[in-house]
Coordinates of C-alpha atoms in Angstrom, one line a residue:
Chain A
X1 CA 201.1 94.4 232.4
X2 CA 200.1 96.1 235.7
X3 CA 200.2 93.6 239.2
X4 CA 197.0 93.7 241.1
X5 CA 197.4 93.9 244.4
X6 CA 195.1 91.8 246.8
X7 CA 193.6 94.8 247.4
X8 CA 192.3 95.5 244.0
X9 CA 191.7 92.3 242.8
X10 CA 189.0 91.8 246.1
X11 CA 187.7 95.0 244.9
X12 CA 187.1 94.4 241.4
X13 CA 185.7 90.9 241.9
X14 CA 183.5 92.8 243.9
X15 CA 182.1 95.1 241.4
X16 CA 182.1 92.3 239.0
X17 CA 179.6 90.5 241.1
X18 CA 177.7 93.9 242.3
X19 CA 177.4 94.7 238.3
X20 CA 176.3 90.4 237.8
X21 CA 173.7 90.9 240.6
X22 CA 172.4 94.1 239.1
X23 CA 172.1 92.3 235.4
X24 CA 169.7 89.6 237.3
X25 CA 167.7 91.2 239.4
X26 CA 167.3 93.5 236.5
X27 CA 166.4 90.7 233.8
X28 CA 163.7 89.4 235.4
X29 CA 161.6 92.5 235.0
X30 CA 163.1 93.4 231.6
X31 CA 161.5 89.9 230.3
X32 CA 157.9 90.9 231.7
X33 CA 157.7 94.2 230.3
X34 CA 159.2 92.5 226.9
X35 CA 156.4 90.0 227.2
X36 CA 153.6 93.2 228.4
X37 CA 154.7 95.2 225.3
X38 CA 154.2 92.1 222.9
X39 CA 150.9 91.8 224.6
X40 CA 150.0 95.1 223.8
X41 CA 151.4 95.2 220.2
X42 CA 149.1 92.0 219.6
X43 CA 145.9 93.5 221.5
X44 CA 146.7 96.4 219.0
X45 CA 146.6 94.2 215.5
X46 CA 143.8 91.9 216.9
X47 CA 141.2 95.1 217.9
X48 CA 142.5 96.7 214.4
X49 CA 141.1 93.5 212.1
X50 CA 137.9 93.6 214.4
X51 CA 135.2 94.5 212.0
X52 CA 133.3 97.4 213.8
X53 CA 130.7 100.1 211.6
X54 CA 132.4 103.7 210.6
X55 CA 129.4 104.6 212.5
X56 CA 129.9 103.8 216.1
X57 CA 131.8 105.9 218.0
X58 CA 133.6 105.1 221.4
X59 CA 131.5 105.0 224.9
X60 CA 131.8 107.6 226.4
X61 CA 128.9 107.8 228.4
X62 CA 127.4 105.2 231.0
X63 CA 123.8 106.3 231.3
X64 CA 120.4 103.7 231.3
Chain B
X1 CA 129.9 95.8 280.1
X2 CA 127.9 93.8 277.5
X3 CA 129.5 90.6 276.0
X4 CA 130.0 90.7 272.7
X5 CA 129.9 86.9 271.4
X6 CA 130.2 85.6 268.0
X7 CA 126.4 86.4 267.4
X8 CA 127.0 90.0 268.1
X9 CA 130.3 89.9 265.5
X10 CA 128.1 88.1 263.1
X11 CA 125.2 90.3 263.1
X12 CA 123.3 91.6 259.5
X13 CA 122.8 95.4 260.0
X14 CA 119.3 95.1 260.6
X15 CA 120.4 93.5 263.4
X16 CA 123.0 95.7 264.6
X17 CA 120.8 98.6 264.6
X18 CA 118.0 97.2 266.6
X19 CA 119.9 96.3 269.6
X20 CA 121.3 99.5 269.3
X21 CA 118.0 101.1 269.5
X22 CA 116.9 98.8 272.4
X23 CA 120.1 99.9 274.1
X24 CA 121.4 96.4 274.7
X25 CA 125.2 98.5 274.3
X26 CA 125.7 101.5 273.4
X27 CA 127.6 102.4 270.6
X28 CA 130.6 103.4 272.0
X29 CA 130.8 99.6 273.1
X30 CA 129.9 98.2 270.2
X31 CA 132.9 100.4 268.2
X32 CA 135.4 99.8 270.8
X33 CA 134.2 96.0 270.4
X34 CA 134.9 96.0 266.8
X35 CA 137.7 98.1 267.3
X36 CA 139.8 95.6 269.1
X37 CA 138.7 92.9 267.0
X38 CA 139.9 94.4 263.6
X39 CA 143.2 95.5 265.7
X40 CA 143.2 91.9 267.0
X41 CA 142.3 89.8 263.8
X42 CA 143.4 92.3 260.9
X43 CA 146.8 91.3 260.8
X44 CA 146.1 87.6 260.9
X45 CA 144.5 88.0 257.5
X46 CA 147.1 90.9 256.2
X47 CA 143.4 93.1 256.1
X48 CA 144.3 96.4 257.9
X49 CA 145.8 99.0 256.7
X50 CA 145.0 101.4 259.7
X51 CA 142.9 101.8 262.7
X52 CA 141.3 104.9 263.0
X53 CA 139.8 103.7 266.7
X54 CA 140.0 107.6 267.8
X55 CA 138.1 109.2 265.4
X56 CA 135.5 106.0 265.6
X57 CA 135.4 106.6 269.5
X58 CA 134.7 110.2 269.3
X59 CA 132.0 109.5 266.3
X60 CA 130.5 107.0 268.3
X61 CA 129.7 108.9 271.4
X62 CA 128.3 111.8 269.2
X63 CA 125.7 108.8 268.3
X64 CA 125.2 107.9 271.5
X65 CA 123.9 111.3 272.4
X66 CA 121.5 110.7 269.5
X67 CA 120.2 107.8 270.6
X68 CA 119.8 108.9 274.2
X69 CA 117.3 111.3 272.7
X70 CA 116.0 109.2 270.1
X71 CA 117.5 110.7 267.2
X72 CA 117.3 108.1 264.8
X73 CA 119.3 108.5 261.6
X74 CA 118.4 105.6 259.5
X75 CA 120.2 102.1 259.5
X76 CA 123.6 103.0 259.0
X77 CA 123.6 104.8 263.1
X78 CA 126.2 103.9 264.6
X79 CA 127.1 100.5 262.5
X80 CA 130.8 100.5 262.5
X81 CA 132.4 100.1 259.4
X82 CA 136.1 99.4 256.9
X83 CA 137.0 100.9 253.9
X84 CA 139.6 100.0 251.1
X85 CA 142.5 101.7 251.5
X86 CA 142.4 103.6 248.5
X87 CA 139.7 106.3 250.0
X88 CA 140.8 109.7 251.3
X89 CA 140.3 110.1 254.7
X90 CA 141.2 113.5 256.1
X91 CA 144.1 113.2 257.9
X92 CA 144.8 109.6 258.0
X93 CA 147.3 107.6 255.7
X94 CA 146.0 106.6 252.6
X95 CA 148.4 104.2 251.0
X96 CA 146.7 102.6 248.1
X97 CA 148.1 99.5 248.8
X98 CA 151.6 100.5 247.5
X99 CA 155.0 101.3 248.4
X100 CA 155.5 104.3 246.7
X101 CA 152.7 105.9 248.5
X102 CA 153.0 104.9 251.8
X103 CA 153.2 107.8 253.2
X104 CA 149.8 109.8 251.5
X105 CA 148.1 112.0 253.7
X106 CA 145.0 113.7 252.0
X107 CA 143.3 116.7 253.6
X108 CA 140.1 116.0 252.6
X109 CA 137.4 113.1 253.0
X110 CA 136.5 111.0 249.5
X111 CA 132.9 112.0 249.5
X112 CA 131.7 108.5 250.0
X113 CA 133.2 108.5 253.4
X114 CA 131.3 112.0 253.7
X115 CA 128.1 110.0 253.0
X116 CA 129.2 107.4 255.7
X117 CA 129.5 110.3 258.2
X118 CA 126.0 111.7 257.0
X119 CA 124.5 108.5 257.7
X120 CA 126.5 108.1 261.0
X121 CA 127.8 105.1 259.8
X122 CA 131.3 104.5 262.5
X123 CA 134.5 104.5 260.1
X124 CA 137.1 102.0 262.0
X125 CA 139.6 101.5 259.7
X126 CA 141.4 101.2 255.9
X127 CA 141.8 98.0 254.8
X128 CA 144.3 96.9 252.6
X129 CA 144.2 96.1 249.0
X130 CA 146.5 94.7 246.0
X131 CA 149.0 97.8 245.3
X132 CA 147.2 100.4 242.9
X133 CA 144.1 98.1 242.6
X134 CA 146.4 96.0 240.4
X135 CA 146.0 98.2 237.3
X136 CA 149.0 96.9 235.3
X137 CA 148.5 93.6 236.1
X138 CA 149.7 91.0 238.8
X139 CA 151.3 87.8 239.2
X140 CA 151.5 86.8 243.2
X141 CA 148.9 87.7 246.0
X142 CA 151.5 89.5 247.6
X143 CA 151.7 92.3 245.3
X144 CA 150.3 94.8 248.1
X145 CA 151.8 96.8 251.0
X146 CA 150.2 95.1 253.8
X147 CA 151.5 91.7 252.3
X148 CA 148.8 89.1 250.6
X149 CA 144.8 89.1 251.6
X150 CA 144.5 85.7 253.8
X151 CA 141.6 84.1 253.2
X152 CA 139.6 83.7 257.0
X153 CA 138.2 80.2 255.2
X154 CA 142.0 79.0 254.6
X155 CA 144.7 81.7 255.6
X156 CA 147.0 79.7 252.8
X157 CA 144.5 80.5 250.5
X158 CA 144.4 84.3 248.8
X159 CA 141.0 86.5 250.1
X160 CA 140.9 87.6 246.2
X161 CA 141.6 91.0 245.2
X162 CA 142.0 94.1 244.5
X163 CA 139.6 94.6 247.1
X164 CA 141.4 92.1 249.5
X165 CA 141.2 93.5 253.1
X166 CA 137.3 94.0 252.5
X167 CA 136.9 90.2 251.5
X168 CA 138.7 89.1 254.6
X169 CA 137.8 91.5 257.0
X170 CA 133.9 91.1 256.4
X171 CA 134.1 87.3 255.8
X172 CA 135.6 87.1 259.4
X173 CA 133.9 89.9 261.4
X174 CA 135.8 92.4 262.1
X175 CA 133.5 94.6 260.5
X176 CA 130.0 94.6 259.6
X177 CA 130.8 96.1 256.2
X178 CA 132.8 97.4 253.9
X179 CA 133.3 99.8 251.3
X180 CA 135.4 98.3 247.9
X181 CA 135.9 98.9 244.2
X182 CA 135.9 97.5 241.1
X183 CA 137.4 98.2 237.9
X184 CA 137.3 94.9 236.7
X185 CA 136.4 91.6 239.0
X186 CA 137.8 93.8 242.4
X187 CA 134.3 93.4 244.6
X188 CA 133.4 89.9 242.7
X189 CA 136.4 88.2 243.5
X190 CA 137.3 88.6 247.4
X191 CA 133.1 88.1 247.6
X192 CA 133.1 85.1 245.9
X193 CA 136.3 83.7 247.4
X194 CA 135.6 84.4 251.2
X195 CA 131.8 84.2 251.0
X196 CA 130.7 87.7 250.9
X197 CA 127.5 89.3 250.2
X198 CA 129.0 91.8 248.0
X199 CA 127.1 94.7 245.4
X200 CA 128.7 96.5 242.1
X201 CA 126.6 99.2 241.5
X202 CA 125.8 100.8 238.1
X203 CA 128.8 103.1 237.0
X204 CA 128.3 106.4 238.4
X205 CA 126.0 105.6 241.0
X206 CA 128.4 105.9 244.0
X207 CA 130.9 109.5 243.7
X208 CA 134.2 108.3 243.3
X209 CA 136.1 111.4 244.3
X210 CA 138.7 111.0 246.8
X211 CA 138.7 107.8 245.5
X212 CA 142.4 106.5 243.7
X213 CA 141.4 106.4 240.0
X214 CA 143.2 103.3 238.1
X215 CA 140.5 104.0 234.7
X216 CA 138.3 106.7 235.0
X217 CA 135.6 105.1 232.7
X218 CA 135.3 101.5 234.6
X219 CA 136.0 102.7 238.6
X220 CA 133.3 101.8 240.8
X221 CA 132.5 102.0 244.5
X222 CA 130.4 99.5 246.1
X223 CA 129.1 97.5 249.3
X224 CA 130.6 93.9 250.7
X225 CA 128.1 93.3 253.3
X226 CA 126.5 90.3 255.5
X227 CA 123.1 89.7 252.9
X228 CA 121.9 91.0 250.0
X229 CA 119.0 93.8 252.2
X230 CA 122.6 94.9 254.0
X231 CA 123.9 96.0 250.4
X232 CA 121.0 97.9 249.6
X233 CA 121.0 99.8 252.9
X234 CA 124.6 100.7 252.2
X235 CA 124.3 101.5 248.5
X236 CA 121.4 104.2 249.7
X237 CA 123.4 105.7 252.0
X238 CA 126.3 106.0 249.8
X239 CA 125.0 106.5 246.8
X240 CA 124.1 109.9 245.1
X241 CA 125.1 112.6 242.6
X242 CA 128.4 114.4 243.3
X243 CA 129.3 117.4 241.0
X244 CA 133.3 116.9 242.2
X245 CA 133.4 112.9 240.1
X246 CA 132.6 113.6 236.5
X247 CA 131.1 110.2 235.8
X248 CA 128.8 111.1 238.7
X249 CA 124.9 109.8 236.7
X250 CA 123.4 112.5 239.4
X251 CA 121.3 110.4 240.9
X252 CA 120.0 109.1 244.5
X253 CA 119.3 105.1 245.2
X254 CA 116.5 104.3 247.2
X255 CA 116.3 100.9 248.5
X256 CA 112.8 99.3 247.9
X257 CA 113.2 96.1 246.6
X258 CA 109.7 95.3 247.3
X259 CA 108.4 97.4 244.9
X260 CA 110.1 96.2 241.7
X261 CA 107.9 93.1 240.0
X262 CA 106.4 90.1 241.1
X263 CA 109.2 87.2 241.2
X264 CA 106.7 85.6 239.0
X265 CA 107.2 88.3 236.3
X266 CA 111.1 88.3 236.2
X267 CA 112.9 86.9 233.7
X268 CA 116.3 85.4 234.7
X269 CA 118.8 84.6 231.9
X270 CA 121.5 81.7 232.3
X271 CA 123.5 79.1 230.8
X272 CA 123.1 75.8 231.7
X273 CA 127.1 75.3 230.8
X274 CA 128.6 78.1 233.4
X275 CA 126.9 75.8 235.8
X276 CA 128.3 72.5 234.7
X277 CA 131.2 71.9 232.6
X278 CA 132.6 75.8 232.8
X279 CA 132.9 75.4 236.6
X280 CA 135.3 73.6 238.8
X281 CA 134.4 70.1 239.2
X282 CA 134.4 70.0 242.9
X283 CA 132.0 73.7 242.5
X284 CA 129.3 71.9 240.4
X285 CA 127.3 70.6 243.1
X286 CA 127.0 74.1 244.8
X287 CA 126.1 76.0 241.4
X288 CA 123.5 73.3 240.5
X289 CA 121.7 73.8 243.7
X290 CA 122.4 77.8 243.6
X291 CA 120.3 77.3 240.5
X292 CA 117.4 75.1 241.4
X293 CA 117.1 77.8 244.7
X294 CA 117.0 80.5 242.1
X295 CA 114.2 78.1 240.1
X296 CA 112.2 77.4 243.1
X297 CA 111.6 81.4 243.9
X298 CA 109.1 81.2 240.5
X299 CA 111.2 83.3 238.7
X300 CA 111.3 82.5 234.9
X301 CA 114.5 80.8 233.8
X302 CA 115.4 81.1 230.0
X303 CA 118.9 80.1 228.3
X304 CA 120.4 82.8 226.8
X305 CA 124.0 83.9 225.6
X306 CA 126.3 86.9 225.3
X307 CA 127.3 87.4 222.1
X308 CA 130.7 86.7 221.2
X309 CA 133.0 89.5 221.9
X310 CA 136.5 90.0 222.8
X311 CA 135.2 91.5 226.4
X312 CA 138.8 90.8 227.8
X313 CA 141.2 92.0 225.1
X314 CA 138.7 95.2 225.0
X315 CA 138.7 95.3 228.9
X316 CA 142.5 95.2 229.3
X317 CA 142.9 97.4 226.6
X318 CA 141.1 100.0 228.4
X319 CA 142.1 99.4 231.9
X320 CA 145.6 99.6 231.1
X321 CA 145.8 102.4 228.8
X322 CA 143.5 104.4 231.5
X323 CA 145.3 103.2 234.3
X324 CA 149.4 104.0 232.7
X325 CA 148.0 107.6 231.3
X326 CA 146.8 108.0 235.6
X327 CA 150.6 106.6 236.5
X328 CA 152.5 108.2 233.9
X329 CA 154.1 110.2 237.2
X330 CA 154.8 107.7 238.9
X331 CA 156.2 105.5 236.2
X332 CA 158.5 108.1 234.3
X333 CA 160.3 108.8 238.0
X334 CA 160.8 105.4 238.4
X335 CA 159.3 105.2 241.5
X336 CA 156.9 102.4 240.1
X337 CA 160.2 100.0 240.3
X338 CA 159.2 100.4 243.8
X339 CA 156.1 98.2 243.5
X340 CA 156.2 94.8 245.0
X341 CA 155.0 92.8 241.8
X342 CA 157.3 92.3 238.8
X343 CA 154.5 91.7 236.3
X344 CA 152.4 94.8 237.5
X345 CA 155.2 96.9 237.1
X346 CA 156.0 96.2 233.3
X347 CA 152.4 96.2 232.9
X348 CA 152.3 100.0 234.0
X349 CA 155.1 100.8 231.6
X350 CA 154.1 98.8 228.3
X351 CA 150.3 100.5 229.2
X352 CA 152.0 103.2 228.3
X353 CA 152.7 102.3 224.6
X354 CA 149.6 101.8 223.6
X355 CA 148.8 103.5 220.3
X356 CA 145.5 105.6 220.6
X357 CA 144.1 104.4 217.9
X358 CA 144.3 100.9 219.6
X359 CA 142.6 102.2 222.8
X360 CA 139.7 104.5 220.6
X361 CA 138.8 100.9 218.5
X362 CA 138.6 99.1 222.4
X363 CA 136.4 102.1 223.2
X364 CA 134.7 101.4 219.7
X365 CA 134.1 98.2 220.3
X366 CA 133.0 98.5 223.8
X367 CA 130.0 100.7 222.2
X368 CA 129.1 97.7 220.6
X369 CA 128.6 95.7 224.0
X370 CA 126.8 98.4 225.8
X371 CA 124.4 98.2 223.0
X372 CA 124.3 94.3 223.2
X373 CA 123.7 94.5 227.0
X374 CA 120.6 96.9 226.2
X375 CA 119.4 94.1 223.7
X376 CA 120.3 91.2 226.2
X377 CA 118.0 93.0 228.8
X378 CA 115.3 93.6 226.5
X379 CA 115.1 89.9 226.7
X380 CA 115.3 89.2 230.2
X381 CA 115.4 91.4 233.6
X382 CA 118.8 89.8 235.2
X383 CA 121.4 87.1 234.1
X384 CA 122.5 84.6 236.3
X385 CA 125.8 82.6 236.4
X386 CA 129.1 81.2 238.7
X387 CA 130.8 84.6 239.9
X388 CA 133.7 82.8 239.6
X389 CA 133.9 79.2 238.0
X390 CA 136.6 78.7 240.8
X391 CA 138.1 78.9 244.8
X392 CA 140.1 80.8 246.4
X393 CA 144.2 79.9 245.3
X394 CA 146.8 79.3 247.1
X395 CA 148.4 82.6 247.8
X396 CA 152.0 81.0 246.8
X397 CA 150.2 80.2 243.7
X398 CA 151.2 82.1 240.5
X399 CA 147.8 84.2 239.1
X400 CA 148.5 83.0 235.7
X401 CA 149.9 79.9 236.3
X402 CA 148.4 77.9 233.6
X403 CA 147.9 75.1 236.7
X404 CA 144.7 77.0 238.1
X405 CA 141.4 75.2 237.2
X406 CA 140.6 77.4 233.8
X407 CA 137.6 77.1 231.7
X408 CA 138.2 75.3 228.7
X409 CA 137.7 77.2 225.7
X410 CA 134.3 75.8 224.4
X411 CA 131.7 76.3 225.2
X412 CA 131.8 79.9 226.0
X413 CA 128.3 80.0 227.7
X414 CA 128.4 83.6 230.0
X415 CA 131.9 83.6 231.7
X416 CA 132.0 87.0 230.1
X417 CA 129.6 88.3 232.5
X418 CA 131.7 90.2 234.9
X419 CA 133.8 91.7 231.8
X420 CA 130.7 92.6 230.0
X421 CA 129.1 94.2 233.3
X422 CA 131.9 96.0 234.2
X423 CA 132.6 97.6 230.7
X424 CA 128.8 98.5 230.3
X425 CA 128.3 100.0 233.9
X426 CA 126.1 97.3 234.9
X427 CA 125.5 95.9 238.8
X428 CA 126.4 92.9 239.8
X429 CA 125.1 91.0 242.7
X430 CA 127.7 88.5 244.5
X431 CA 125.3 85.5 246.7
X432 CA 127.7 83.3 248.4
X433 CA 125.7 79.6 247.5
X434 CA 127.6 76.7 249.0
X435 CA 131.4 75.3 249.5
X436 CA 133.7 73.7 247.5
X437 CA 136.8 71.6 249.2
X438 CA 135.4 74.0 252.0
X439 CA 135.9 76.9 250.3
X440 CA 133.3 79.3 249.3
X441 CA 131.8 79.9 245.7
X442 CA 129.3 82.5 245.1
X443 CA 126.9 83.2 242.2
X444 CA 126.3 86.9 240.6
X445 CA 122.9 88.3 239.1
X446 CA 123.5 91.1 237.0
X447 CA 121.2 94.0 235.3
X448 CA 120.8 96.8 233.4
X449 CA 122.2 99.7 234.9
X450 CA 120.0 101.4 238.1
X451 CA 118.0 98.3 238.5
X452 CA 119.8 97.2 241.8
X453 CA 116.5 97.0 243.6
X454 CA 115.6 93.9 240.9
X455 CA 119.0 91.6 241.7
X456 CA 118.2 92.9 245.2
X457 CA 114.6 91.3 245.3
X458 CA 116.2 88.2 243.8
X459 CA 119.0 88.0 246.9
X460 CA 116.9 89.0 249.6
X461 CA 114.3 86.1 248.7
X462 CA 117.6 83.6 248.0
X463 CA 118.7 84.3 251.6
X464 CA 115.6 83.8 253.3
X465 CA 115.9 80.1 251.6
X466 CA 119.3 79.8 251.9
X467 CA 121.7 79.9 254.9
X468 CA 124.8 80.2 252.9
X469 CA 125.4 84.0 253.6
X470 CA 124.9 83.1 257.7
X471 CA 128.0 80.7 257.6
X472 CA 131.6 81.9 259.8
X473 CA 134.2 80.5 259.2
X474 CA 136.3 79.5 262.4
X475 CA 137.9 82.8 263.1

């Protein structure tokens, strides 16, 4: 087994807490966008059982 | 040099544009007035985005001339003015609120700052808004460029948004009006929270080119004024077809609310509920009397209910599939990571994922309002109700933090309004009506689309009763 030196040992702790720092600044935002696409799956199954006419067709046009 | 006091700041239009006329200042003191003030003030309240004192100056000695020869233009001449930072202004920065775009420089005027010009209304600055008008969502107050939108009533309370800089900049004088926008709630909301006279005009109305686009079916450009006559004074000047905006409905406004109907004759639609147990407990008082006011003009009150819809699911649905397909750019480089708000940012990604079928059955569905809005106002000529059951929060305050005075979830009575409105193109009227824990609260009248002058009556004859749109708060 290879001796660290100080040297190497200061710099690997470093990258261990660089890549650690990285992991939470990036979970926070990886648990919204988990939560936004859940939101959007369920908007997706509730507006698919909402009973609507073959009929109507999307507005497209805001006129009186 | 004329001193300008509080009066002067405080002024309606109307006003504004008399003593201009009588020469008690000139316009070029008036702008350079205003001009400090906003440089002054703005930053207290996080509201400017960027001074454009230079071109003002030279605008306002062009009017000057005018004047001197009696060249009157109409009641816009010389009135200085702010508009939300997501206009195009030749020239000039145009951030939309957001890091990523901090450095936008358009060559070209949005055409409603055009119509400004034409009416020789005196542009003094952008003011600042949530970052992209808050299309993916947002959590904190502070999700803009310029920081969070003070509020001039409690500067730890939030001015509302996406139109934030508007809210506080009118609320606390540092410009006679402003212009703002609304996709969904972005005029209502810094109106109702800083006690702002504040119009959403029908969809179309008012060109939205040059305008950013967050969802090019619900975008709107309208007027946060001093009173309800200020609003329609604006919305004539700025409204109008425009070949260059492809929702554009082609047509001019002309403000006349005297000509619409007797007050007698009009039919207002409400629910007792929105003003009672709906609203915050401390904003009850103010609603009930906002309502007796409304009563005592001789319109006809009748209860009456939207029908039960899923406005919001069909809302969001729309605004976030629009509003990721506009951003796709910007979120594929990643430079949406760059936003200041967590919550928006994964709400610009996952808009992304919707399936079109999902955002064709919102559209769908949304038919299905529209045609119950042309039924509801078969029945009645406006609707009345809260514009917001609530006041301003506190800007550390999470937006959905579950804390927040909410509605409870029966009955439903109208707190759909805004949603409904804003999916159907309607107006909407915002009438500051009172104070709650000495914040403001405001009540909206809204109608079928291109019947501003109707809601416009209704205000006009609410102020003259009322002094709730003439209050300052302590600036």
């Amino acid at each position: 087994m290879k001796k660290l030196t100080r040297r190497e040992l200061a710099a690997g702790l470093a990258a261990v807490s660089v890549a650690q720092a990285q992991r939470k600044t990036n979970a926070e935002p990886l648990d919204d966008l988990e939560r936004a696409l859940k939101g959007v799956r369920d908007t997706g199954e509730r507006l698919s059982d909402f009973d609507i006419p073959l009929s109507t067709e999307p507005a497209f046009q805001f006129r009186a | 040099m004329p001193e300008f006091t509080e009066d002067i700041f405080f002024a309606t239009i109307g006003e504004l544009s008399a003593k201009l006329r009588a020469r008690e200042f000139s316009c070029v003191e008036l702008t350079r007035a205003f001009c400090d003030r906003l440089e002054k003030l703005g930053p207290r309240y996080n509201a400017l985005a960027l001074s454009l004192r230079e071109d003002a100056m030279r605008q306002a000695r062009k009017v000057d001339d005018d004047l001197r020869r009696k060249r009157f233009r109409g009641p816009l001449q010389g009135i200085p003015c702010g508009a939300k930072d997501l206009l195009a202004v030749a020239g000039s920065v145009t951030t939309w609120g957001a890091r990523p775009f901090a450095a936008q420089v358009f060559d070209y005027n949005a055409t409603v700052v055009n119509r400004l010009q034409r009416a020789r209304a005196i542009l003094i600055g952008k003011l600042s808004m949530v970052e992209l008008a808050g299309g993916g969502g947002y959590r904190y107050a502070s999700a803009s460029l310029q920081g969070p939108g003070l509020n001039p009533w409690d500067r730890t309370r939030w001015s509302g948004g996406s139109s934030s800089g508007s809210g506080s900049a009118v609320a606390a004088a540092l410009v006679p009006f402003a212009i703002g926008s609304e996709t969904w709630g972005s005029i209502v909301t810094p109106c109702a929270y800083c006690g702002v006279t504040g119009l959403r005009p029908t969809y179309g109305y008012v060109s939205r080119y040059g305008a950013m686009a967050l969802s090019w079916t619900m975008d709107k450009l309208g007027p946060m004024c001093r009173s309800a006559e200020d609003c329609g004074l604006v919305l004539q000047a700025i409204a109008g077809g425009d070949s260059n905006d492809p929702g554009s409905a082609g047509r001019g406004f002309y403000y006349a609310p005297q000509y619409v109907k007797k007050l007698s004759d009009i039919r207002v639609g409400y629910a007792p509920e929105d003003f009672e147990e709906l609203a915050y407990p401390a904003a009850r008082p103010a609603f009930a009397k906002a309502l007796e006011v409304v009563r005592g003009l001789g319109v006809q009150l009748k209860e009456i209910r939207l029908p039960e819809l899923p406005y919001s699911m069909v809302a969001g649905t729309v605004v976030g599939t629009e509003g990721s397909a506009i951003f796709e750019p910007l979120i594929r480089d990643g430079r949406v990571d760059q936003l200041e708000d967590r919550k928006q940012i994964a709400g610009l990604k996952a808009g992304l994922e919707v399936k079109a079928s999902s955002y064709l059955k919102a559209m769908r569905v949304r038919r299905r309002m529209q045609d119950e809005a042309r039924r509801l106002f078969g029945e009645v000529d406006a609707m009345l109700a809260p514009s917001l059951f609530g006041i301003a929060s506190k800007i550390t305050q999470a937006l959905d933090d579950p804390s927040q005075p909410r509605p409870k979830p029966k009955p439903r009575g109208n707190r759909d309004l805004n949603t409904m409105g804003n999916l159907a193109g309607l107006p909407e009227l915002i009438l500051p009506c009172g104070f709650a824990e000495g914040m403001p609260v405001a009540v909206s009248l809204v109608t079928r689309p291109f019947n501003e002058n109707l809601i416009l009556q209704i205000g006009n004859q609410f102020q003259n009763v009322t002094e709730f749109h003439r209050q300052r708060p302590k600036v």
